[in-house]
mmCIF file of N, CA and C in Angstrom:
data_model
loop_
_atom_site.group_PDB
_atom_site.id
_atom_site.type_symbol
_atom_site.label_atom_id
_atom_site.label_comp_id
_atom_site.label_asym_id
_atom_site.label_seq_id
_atom_site.Cartn_x
_atom_site.Cartn_y
_atom_site.Cartn_z
ATOM 1 N N MET A 1 39.634 -19.261 -5.745
ATOM 2 C CA MET A 1 38.337 -19.684 -5.885
ATOM 3 C C MET A 1 37.637 -18.764 -6.983
ATOM 4 N N THR A 2 36.945 -19.455 -7.876
ATOM 5 C CA THR A 2 36.214 -18.942 -9.075
ATOM 6 C C THR A 2 34.798 -18.654 -8.653
ATOM 7 N N HIS A 3 34.119 -17.473 -8.978
ATOM 8 C CA HIS A 3 32.696 -17.263 -8.831
ATOM 9 C C HIS A 3 31.897 -18.178 -9.835
ATOM 10 N N ALA A 4 30.803 -18.670 -9.351
ATOM 11 C CA ALA A 4 30.016 -19.532 -10.176
ATOM 12 C C ALA A 4 29.592 -18.949 -11.420
ATOM 13 N N SER A 5 29.470 -17.585 -11.480
ATOM 14 C CA SER A 5 29.039 -16.929 -12.700
ATOM 15 C C SER A 5 30.265 -16.723 -13.759
ATOM 16 N N ASP A 6 31.380 -17.087 -13.281
ATOM 17 C CA ASP A 6 32.611 -16.769 -14.089
ATOM 18 C C ASP A 6 33.020 -18.237 -14.838
ATOM 19 N N ARG A 7 32.606 -19.178 -14.213
ATOM 20 C CA ARG A 7 32.978 -20.627 -14.763
ATOM 21 C C ARG A 7 32.510 -20.848 -16.213
ATOM 22 N N GLY A 8 33.441 -21.141 -17.126
ATOM 23 C CA GLY A 8 33.172 -21.548 -18.432
ATOM 24 C C GLY A 8 32.559 -20.531 -19.315
ATOM 25 N N LEU A 9 32.640 -19.115 -18.928
ATOM 26 C CA LEU A 9 32.026 -18.103 -19.752
ATOM 27 C C LEU A 9 33.045 -17.389 -20.457
ATOM 28 N N ASN A 10 32.791 -17.274 -21.901
ATOM 29 C CA ASN A 10 33.927 -16.409 -22.553
ATOM 30 C C ASN A 10 33.522 -14.867 -22.247
ATOM 31 N N ALA A 11 34.437 -14.065 -22.766
ATOM 32 C CA ALA A 11 34.406 -12.594 -22.366
ATOM 33 C C ALA A 11 32.959 -11.988 -22.850
ATOM 34 N N PRO A 12 32.461 -12.225 -24.093
ATOM 35 C CA PRO A 12 31.249 -11.444 -24.445
ATOM 36 C C PRO A 12 29.990 -12.058 -23.423
ATOM 37 N N ALA A 13 30.142 -13.396 -23.196
ATOM 38 C CA ALA A 13 29.053 -13.899 -22.200
ATOM 39 C C ALA A 13 29.143 -13.206 -20.867
ATOM 40 N N LYS A 14 30.428 -12.891 -20.481
ATOM 41 C CA LYS A 14 30.454 -12.282 -19.043
ATOM 42 C C LYS A 14 29.977 -10.751 -19.185
ATOM 43 N N VAL A 15 30.153 -10.186 -20.337
ATOM 44 C CA VAL A 15 29.636 -8.899 -20.511
ATOM 45 C C VAL A 15 28.157 -8.780 -20.370
ATOM 46 N N VAL A 16 27.502 -9.753 -21.095
ATOM 47 C CA VAL A 16 25.986 -9.865 -21.099
ATOM 48 C C VAL A 16 25.579 -10.209 -19.723
ATOM 49 N N LEU A 17 26.305 -11.130 -19.051
ATOM 50 C CA LEU A 17 25.729 -11.503 -17.673
ATOM 51 C C LEU A 17 25.893 -10.281 -16.748
ATOM 52 N N ALA A 18 27.045 -9.457 -16.801
ATOM 53 C CA ALA A 18 27.224 -8.426 -15.971
ATOM 54 C C ALA A 18 26.030 -7.448 -16.268
ATOM 55 N N SER A 19 25.753 -7.177 -17.570
ATOM 56 C CA SER A 19 24.680 -6.155 -17.957
ATOM 57 C C SER A 19 23.283 -6.589 -17.288
ATOM 58 N N LEU A 20 23.056 -7.934 -17.425
ATOM 59 C CA LEU A 20 21.712 -8.458 -16.929
ATOM 60 C C LEU A 20 21.676 -8.313 -15.433
ATOM 61 N N MET A 21 22.838 -8.578 -14.677
ATOM 62 C CA MET A 21 22.805 -8.413 -13.400
ATOM 63 C C MET A 21 22.687 -6.945 -12.932
ATOM 64 N N ALA A 22 23.196 -5.955 -13.590
ATOM 65 C CA ALA A 22 23.022 -4.678 -13.400
ATOM 66 C C ALA A 22 21.467 -4.244 -13.606
ATOM 67 N N LEU A 23 20.899 -4.707 -14.608
ATOM 68 C CA LEU A 23 19.501 -4.427 -14.839
ATOM 69 C C LEU A 23 18.588 -4.904 -13.757
ATOM 70 N N THR A 24 18.874 -5.990 -13.223
ATOM 71 C CA THR A 24 17.969 -6.647 -12.157
ATOM 72 C C THR A 24 18.241 -5.826 -10.826
ATOM 73 N N ALA A 25 19.399 -4.994 -10.726
ATOM 74 C CA ALA A 25 19.553 -4.221 -9.512
ATOM 75 C C ALA A 25 18.639 -2.975 -9.629
ATOM 76 N N LEU A 26 18.184 -2.513 -10.776
ATOM 77 C CA LEU A 26 17.473 -1.336 -10.871
ATOM 78 C C LEU A 26 16.316 -1.374 -10.017
ATOM 79 N N PRO A 27 15.702 -0.319 -9.381
ATOM 80 C CA PRO A 27 14.438 -0.388 -8.631
ATOM 81 C C PRO A 27 13.204 -0.418 -9.611
ATOM 82 N N LEU A 28 12.373 -1.072 -9.184
ATOM 83 C CA LEU A 28 11.159 -1.203 -10.063
ATOM 84 C C LEU A 28 10.410 0.063 -10.483
ATOM 85 N N ALA A 29 10.586 1.000 -9.602
ATOM 86 C CA ALA A 29 9.903 2.345 -9.830
ATOM 87 C C ALA A 29 10.471 2.938 -11.118
ATOM 88 N N THR A 30 11.676 2.554 -11.619
ATOM 89 C CA THR A 30 12.332 3.222 -12.769
ATOM 90 C C THR A 30 11.488 2.627 -13.854
ATOM 91 N N ALA A 31 11.211 1.319 -13.985
ATOM 92 C CA ALA A 31 10.500 0.894 -15.145
ATOM 93 C C ALA A 31 9.012 1.252 -15.045
ATOM 94 N N GLU A 32 8.505 1.322 -13.875
ATOM 95 C CA GLU A 32 7.056 1.592 -13.726
ATOM 96 C C GLU A 32 6.795 3.006 -13.973
ATOM 97 N N ALA A 33 7.659 3.959 -13.837
ATOM 98 C CA ALA A 33 7.448 5.353 -13.977
ATOM 99 C C ALA A 33 7.118 5.738 -15.334
ATOM 100 N N GLN A 34 7.359 4.900 -16.306
ATOM 101 C CA GLN A 34 6.994 5.225 -17.670
ATOM 102 C C GLN A 34 5.528 4.926 -18.054
ATOM 103 N N THR A 35 5.143 3.874 -17.466
ATOM 104 C CA THR A 35 3.584 3.478 -17.742
ATOM 105 C C THR A 35 2.722 3.901 -16.615
ATOM 106 N N PRO A 36 1.554 4.406 -16.931
ATOM 107 C CA PRO A 36 0.783 4.972 -15.959
ATOM 108 C C PRO A 36 0.186 3.690 -15.066
ATOM 109 N N SER A 37 -0.137 3.939 -13.974
ATOM 110 C CA SER A 37 -0.606 2.835 -12.979
ATOM 111 C C SER A 37 -2.031 3.091 -12.595
ATOM 112 N N PHE A 38 -2.620 1.997 -12.013
ATOM 113 C CA PHE A 38 -3.932 1.964 -11.682
ATOM 114 C C PHE A 38 -4.257 3.061 -10.553
ATOM 115 N N GLU A 39 -3.261 3.359 -9.866
ATOM 116 C CA GLU A 39 -3.357 4.597 -8.770
ATOM 117 C C GLU A 39 -3.844 5.905 -9.429
ATOM 118 N N GLN A 40 -3.454 6.102 -10.746
ATOM 119 C CA GLN A 40 -3.556 7.352 -11.446
ATOM 120 C C GLN A 40 -5.095 7.501 -12.137
ATOM 121 N N PHE A 41 -5.657 6.319 -12.111
ATOM 122 C CA PHE A 41 -6.971 6.316 -12.953
ATOM 123 C C PHE A 41 -8.097 6.064 -11.840
ATOM 124 N N PRO A 42 -9.223 6.581 -12.140
ATOM 125 C CA PRO A 42 -10.464 6.196 -11.115
ATOM 126 C C PRO A 42 -10.668 4.743 -11.169
ATOM 127 N N ILE A 43 -11.179 4.150 -10.317
ATOM 128 C CA ILE A 43 -11.625 2.662 -10.322
ATOM 129 C C ILE A 43 -13.027 2.545 -10.914
ATOM 130 N N LEU A 44 -13.801 3.599 -10.960
ATOM 131 C CA LEU A 44 -15.171 3.530 -11.596
ATOM 132 C C LEU A 44 -15.417 4.782 -12.274
ATOM 133 N N ILE A 45 -16.007 4.745 -13.359
ATOM 134 C CA ILE A 45 -16.576 5.892 -14.022
ATOM 135 C C ILE A 45 -17.999 5.693 -14.273
ATOM 136 N N GLN A 46 -18.813 6.750 -13.906
ATOM 137 C CA GLN A 46 -20.319 6.633 -14.120
ATOM 138 C C GLN A 46 -20.778 7.338 -15.337
ATOM 139 N N CYS A 47 -21.464 6.766 -16.130
ATOM 140 C CA CYS A 47 -21.975 7.415 -17.461
ATOM 141 C C CYS A 47 -23.389 7.080 -17.762
ATOM 142 N N LYS A 48 -24.114 8.125 -18.287
ATOM 143 C CA LYS A 48 -25.487 7.875 -18.718
ATOM 144 C C LYS A 48 -25.571 7.613 -20.071
ATOM 145 N N TYR A 49 -26.127 6.532 -20.520
ATOM 146 C CA TYR A 49 -26.358 6.106 -21.975
ATOM 147 C C TYR A 49 -27.778 5.629 -22.042
ATOM 148 N N LYS A 50 -28.563 6.357 -23.155
ATOM 149 C CA LYS A 50 -29.985 5.872 -23.289
ATOM 150 C C LYS A 50 -30.790 5.982 -22.158
ATOM 151 N N GLU A 51 -30.658 6.982 -21.430
ATOM 152 C CA GLU A 51 -31.557 7.070 -20.119
ATOM 153 C C GLU A 51 -31.252 6.131 -19.007
ATOM 154 N N THR A 52 -30.150 5.443 -19.050
ATOM 155 C CA THR A 52 -29.567 4.404 -17.954
ATOM 156 C C THR A 52 -28.238 4.759 -17.589
ATOM 157 N N TYR A 53 -28.114 4.671 -16.343
ATOM 158 C CA TYR A 53 -26.729 5.020 -15.781
ATOM 159 C C TYR A 53 -26.012 3.677 -15.608
ATOM 160 N N HIS A 54 -24.739 3.709 -16.098
ATOM 161 C CA HIS A 54 -23.923 2.559 -16.117
ATOM 162 C C HIS A 54 -22.548 2.762 -15.464
ATOM 163 N N ALA A 55 -22.084 1.829 -14.654
ATOM 164 C CA ALA A 55 -20.886 1.790 -13.912
ATOM 165 C C ALA A 55 -19.831 1.173 -14.815
ATOM 166 N N PHE A 56 -18.794 1.781 -15.158
ATOM 167 C CA PHE A 56 -17.712 1.284 -15.929
ATOM 168 C C PHE A 56 -16.402 1.007 -14.920
ATOM 169 N N TYR A 57 -16.073 -0.077 -14.913
ATOM 170 C CA TYR A 57 -14.818 -0.464 -13.983
ATOM 171 C C TYR A 57 -13.608 -0.601 -14.738
ATOM 172 N N ILE A 58 -12.556 -0.157 -14.225
ATOM 173 C CA ILE A 58 -11.161 -0.192 -14.864
ATOM 174 C C ILE A 58 -10.788 -1.687 -15.058
ATOM 175 N N SER A 59 -10.379 -1.987 -16.248
ATOM 176 C CA SER A 59 -10.147 -3.459 -16.579
ATOM 177 C C SER A 59 -8.618 -3.484 -16.892
ATOM 178 N N ARG A 60 -7.815 -2.695 -17.630
ATOM 179 C CA ARG A 60 -6.559 -2.831 -17.792
ATOM 180 C C ARG A 60 -6.014 -1.517 -18.203
ATOM 181 N N ILE A 61 -4.570 -1.381 -18.239
ATOM 182 C CA ILE A 61 -3.935 -0.235 -18.813
ATOM 183 C C ILE A 61 -2.818 -0.786 -19.763
ATOM 184 N N SER A 62 -2.971 -0.420 -20.950
ATOM 185 C CA SER A 62 -1.970 -0.826 -21.969
ATOM 186 C C SER A 62 -0.667 -0.134 -21.783
ATOM 187 N N GLU A 63 0.286 -0.690 -22.581
ATOM 188 C CA GLU A 63 1.759 -0.120 -22.557
ATOM 189 C C GLU A 63 1.794 1.362 -23.006
ATOM 190 N N ASP A 64 0.869 1.765 -23.955
ATOM 191 C CA ASP A 64 0.802 3.223 -24.296
ATOM 192 C C ASP A 64 0.097 4.173 -23.413
ATOM 193 N N GLY A 65 -0.505 3.505 -22.189
ATOM 194 C CA GLY A 65 -1.076 4.394 -21.031
ATOM 195 C C GLY A 65 -2.582 4.510 -21.375
ATOM 196 N N THR A 66 -3.153 3.679 -22.164
ATOM 197 C CA THR A 66 -4.553 3.796 -22.381
ATOM 198 C C THR A 66 -5.320 2.944 -21.369
ATOM 199 N N ALA A 67 -6.298 3.435 -20.589
ATOM 200 C CA ALA A 67 -6.852 2.744 -19.665
ATOM 201 C C ALA A 67 -8.257 2.243 -20.313
ATOM 202 N N THR A 68 -8.661 1.035 -20.082
ATOM 203 C CA THR A 68 -9.879 0.373 -20.598
ATOM 204 C C THR A 68 -10.829 0.156 -19.583
ATOM 205 N N TYR A 69 -12.148 0.718 -19.767
ATOM 206 C CA TYR A 69 -13.214 0.496 -18.793
ATOM 207 C C TYR A 69 -14.249 -0.465 -19.349
ATOM 208 N N VAL A 70 -14.875 -1.229 -18.688
ATOM 209 C CA VAL A 70 -15.919 -2.062 -19.057
ATOM 210 C C VAL A 70 -17.225 -1.964 -18.210
ATOM 211 N N ALA A 71 -18.296 -2.144 -18.808
ATOM 212 C CA ALA A 71 -19.550 -2.231 -18.102
ATOM 213 C C ALA A 71 -20.412 -3.437 -18.591
ATOM 214 N N SER A 72 -21.698 -3.564 -18.157
ATOM 215 C CA SER A 72 -22.479 -4.726 -18.559
ATOM 216 C C SER A 72 -22.901 -4.536 -20.057
ATOM 217 N N GLU A 73 -23.419 -5.494 -20.626
ATOM 218 C CA GLU A 73 -23.812 -5.479 -21.956
ATOM 219 C C GLU A 73 -22.770 -5.162 -22.968
ATOM 220 N N ARG A 74 -21.560 -5.718 -22.698
ATOM 221 C CA ARG A 74 -20.368 -5.562 -23.592
ATOM 222 C C ARG A 74 -20.021 -4.005 -23.979
ATOM 223 N N MET A 75 -20.413 -3.161 -22.974
ATOM 224 C CA MET A 75 -20.176 -1.810 -23.255
ATOM 225 C C MET A 75 -18.728 -1.444 -22.694
ATOM 226 N N GLY A 76 -18.077 -0.541 -23.331
ATOM 227 C CA GLY A 76 -16.658 -0.159 -22.894
ATOM 228 C C GLY A 76 -16.301 1.112 -23.282
ATOM 229 N N GLY A 77 -15.217 1.578 -22.805
ATOM 230 C CA GLY A 77 -14.552 2.935 -23.197
ATOM 231 C C GLY A 77 -13.074 2.790 -22.854
ATOM 232 N N THR A 78 -12.286 3.834 -23.378
ATOM 233 C CA THR A 78 -11.009 4.052 -23.087
ATOM 234 C C THR A 78 -10.746 5.624 -22.779
ATOM 235 N N ILE A 79 -9.669 5.791 -22.223
ATOM 236 C CA ILE A 79 -9.192 7.061 -21.849
ATOM 237 C C ILE A 79 -7.674 7.105 -21.399
ATOM 238 N N THR A 80 -6.977 8.110 -21.635
ATOM 239 C CA THR A 80 -5.708 8.358 -21.187
ATOM 240 C C THR A 80 -5.483 9.306 -20.138
ATOM 241 N N LEU A 81 -4.423 9.495 -19.552
ATOM 242 C CA LEU A 81 -4.254 10.518 -18.518
ATOM 243 C C LEU A 81 -4.568 11.920 -19.085
ATOM 244 N N ASP A 82 -4.054 12.266 -20.305
ATOM 245 C CA ASP A 82 -4.211 13.508 -20.770
ATOM 246 C C ASP A 82 -5.236 13.609 -22.011
ATOM 247 N N GLY A 83 -6.041 12.639 -22.319
ATOM 248 C CA GLY A 83 -6.747 12.493 -23.291
ATOM 249 C C GLY A 83 -8.353 12.547 -23.003
ATOM 250 N N LYS A 84 -9.351 12.343 -23.865
ATOM 251 C CA LYS A 84 -10.681 12.246 -23.685
ATOM 252 C C LYS A 84 -11.196 10.936 -23.751
ATOM 253 N N ALA A 85 -12.367 10.663 -23.191
ATOM 254 C CA ALA A 85 -12.896 9.318 -23.101
ATOM 255 C C ALA A 85 -13.550 9.073 -24.573
ATOM 256 N N LYS A 86 -13.409 7.811 -24.872
ATOM 257 C CA LYS A 86 -13.988 7.336 -26.171
ATOM 258 C C LYS A 86 -14.701 6.052 -25.788
ATOM 259 N N ALA A 87 -15.749 5.876 -26.624
ATOM 260 C CA ALA A 87 -16.621 4.634 -26.368
ATOM 261 C C ALA A 87 -15.913 3.609 -27.443
ATOM 262 N N THR A 88 -16.062 2.337 -26.890
ATOM 263 C CA THR A 88 -15.703 1.233 -27.771
ATOM 264 C C THR A 88 -16.900 0.180 -27.882
ATOM 265 N N GLY A 89 -16.702 -0.816 -28.687
ATOM 266 C CA GLY A 89 -17.521 -1.904 -28.757
ATOM 267 C C GLY A 89 -18.864 -1.670 -29.413
ATOM 268 N N GLY A 90 -18.990 -0.583 -30.236
ATOM 269 C CA GLY A 90 -20.115 -0.361 -31.081
ATOM 270 C C GLY A 90 -21.253 0.716 -30.266
ATOM 271 N N ALA A 91 -20.969 0.964 -28.932
ATOM 272 C CA ALA A 91 -21.891 1.770 -28.266
ATOM 273 C C ALA A 91 -21.636 3.149 -28.810
ATOM 274 N N GLY A 92 -22.757 3.878 -29.024
ATOM 275 C CA GLY A 92 -22.813 5.127 -29.555
ATOM 276 C C GLY A 92 -22.171 6.355 -28.640
ATOM 277 N N GLY A 93 -21.997 6.023 -27.366
ATOM 278 C CA GLY A 93 -21.436 6.966 -26.439
ATOM 279 C C GLY A 93 -22.511 7.556 -25.598
ATOM 280 N N GLY A 94 -22.044 8.128 -24.466
ATOM 281 C CA GLY A 94 -22.969 8.668 -23.593
ATOM 282 C C GLY A 94 -22.553 9.820 -22.935
ATOM 283 N N SER A 95 -22.709 10.118 -21.608
ATOM 284 C CA SER A 95 -22.400 11.322 -21.137
ATOM 285 C C SER A 95 -20.888 11.474 -20.717
ATOM 286 N N CYS A 96 -20.100 10.491 -20.963
ATOM 287 C CA CYS A 96 -18.687 10.548 -20.674
ATOM 288 C C CYS A 96 -17.830 10.866 -21.930
ATOM 289 N N VAL A 97 -18.293 10.438 -23.088
ATOM 290 C CA VAL A 97 -17.594 10.581 -24.217
ATOM 291 C C VAL A 97 -17.102 12.043 -24.532
ATOM 292 N N GLY A 98 -15.714 12.185 -24.758
ATOM 293 C CA GLY A 98 -15.311 13.544 -25.095
ATOM 294 C C GLY A 98 -14.810 14.271 -23.813
ATOM 295 N N LYS A 99 -14.947 13.796 -22.693
ATOM 296 C CA LYS A 99 -14.612 14.326 -21.424
ATOM 297 C C LYS A 99 -13.180 13.947 -20.963
ATOM 298 N N THR A 100 -12.305 14.724 -20.277
ATOM 299 C CA THR A 100 -11.019 14.300 -19.916
ATOM 300 C C THR A 100 -11.293 13.762 -18.327
ATOM 301 N N LEU A 101 -10.214 13.149 -17.775
ATOM 302 C CA LEU A 101 -10.436 12.792 -16.488
ATOM 303 C C LEU A 101 -10.659 13.841 -15.525
ATOM 304 N N ALA A 102 -10.043 14.998 -15.709
ATOM 305 C CA ALA A 102 -10.350 16.147 -14.801
ATOM 306 C C ALA A 102 -11.878 16.509 -14.985
ATOM 307 N N GLU A 103 -12.363 16.586 -16.074
ATOM 308 C CA GLU A 103 -13.761 16.876 -16.426
ATOM 309 C C GLU A 103 -14.651 15.878 -15.657
ATOM 310 N N LEU A 104 -14.342 14.447 -15.830
ATOM 311 C CA LEU A 104 -15.169 13.373 -15.191
ATOM 312 C C LEU A 104 -15.239 13.639 -13.677
ATOM 313 N N ARG A 105 -13.972 13.821 -13.037
ATOM 314 C CA ARG A 105 -13.912 14.053 -11.639
ATOM 315 C C ARG A 105 -14.622 15.266 -11.292
ATOM 316 N N ALA A 106 -14.464 16.384 -12.010
ATOM 317 C CA ALA A 106 -15.280 17.618 -11.540
ATOM 318 C C ALA A 106 -16.847 17.459 -11.676
ATOM 319 N N SER A 107 -17.241 16.644 -12.615
ATOM 320 C CA SER A 107 -18.691 16.381 -12.733
ATOM 321 C C SER A 107 -19.170 15.194 -11.847
ATOM 322 N N HIS A 108 -18.322 14.701 -10.973
ATOM 323 C CA HIS A 108 -18.577 13.571 -10.065
ATOM 324 C C HIS A 108 -18.961 12.411 -10.645
ATOM 325 N N GLN A 109 -18.461 12.113 -11.853
ATOM 326 C CA GLN A 109 -18.593 10.849 -12.679
ATOM 327 C C GLN A 109 -17.599 9.794 -12.437
ATOM 328 N N ALA A 110 -16.367 10.364 -11.851
ATOM 329 C CA ALA A 110 -15.245 9.444 -11.725
ATOM 330 C C ALA A 110 -15.086 9.249 -10.079
ATOM 331 N N TYR A 111 -14.787 8.065 -9.808
ATOM 332 C CA TYR A 111 -14.606 7.580 -8.418
ATOM 333 C C TYR A 111 -13.277 6.912 -8.164
ATOM 334 N N ASP A 112 -12.458 7.656 -7.355
ATOM 335 C CA ASP A 112 -11.156 7.165 -7.087
ATOM 336 C C ASP A 112 -11.187 6.159 -5.764
ATOM 337 N N LEU A 113 -10.383 5.147 -5.808
ATOM 338 C CA LEU A 113 -10.126 4.177 -4.682
ATOM 339 C C LEU A 113 -9.307 5.034 -3.665
ATOM 340 N N LYS A 114 -9.821 5.364 -2.475
ATOM 341 C CA LYS A 114 -9.051 5.944 -1.440
ATOM 342 C C LYS A 114 -8.710 5.117 -0.296
ATOM 343 N N PRO A 115 -7.557 5.023 0.127
ATOM 344 C CA PRO A 115 -7.224 4.190 1.450
ATOM 345 C C PRO A 115 -8.032 4.584 2.646
#
């Protein structure tokens, strides 16, 4: 009896199929370990800009590990696990710009989601 995956496949196709099957057997943690996850970033960062406090909520994490935060009035910012906060969208920046995640947490401006 022939296995369904072996029927009608030439040798190179069998090699490709075997490689794909091996990749699907890898645990997801292997692929995810390379990209930062939402668990590593605060859910909210509070910043003061022009005498008003704004709550910036995490929106996305790009493949390069940059987290994007957004607030009202089309304000936003980015930060990486080992970098400093930057303003985006034309805002001049506020009390968060130039701080690391450790500094934002120490100054009680970053709020993590805890179970």
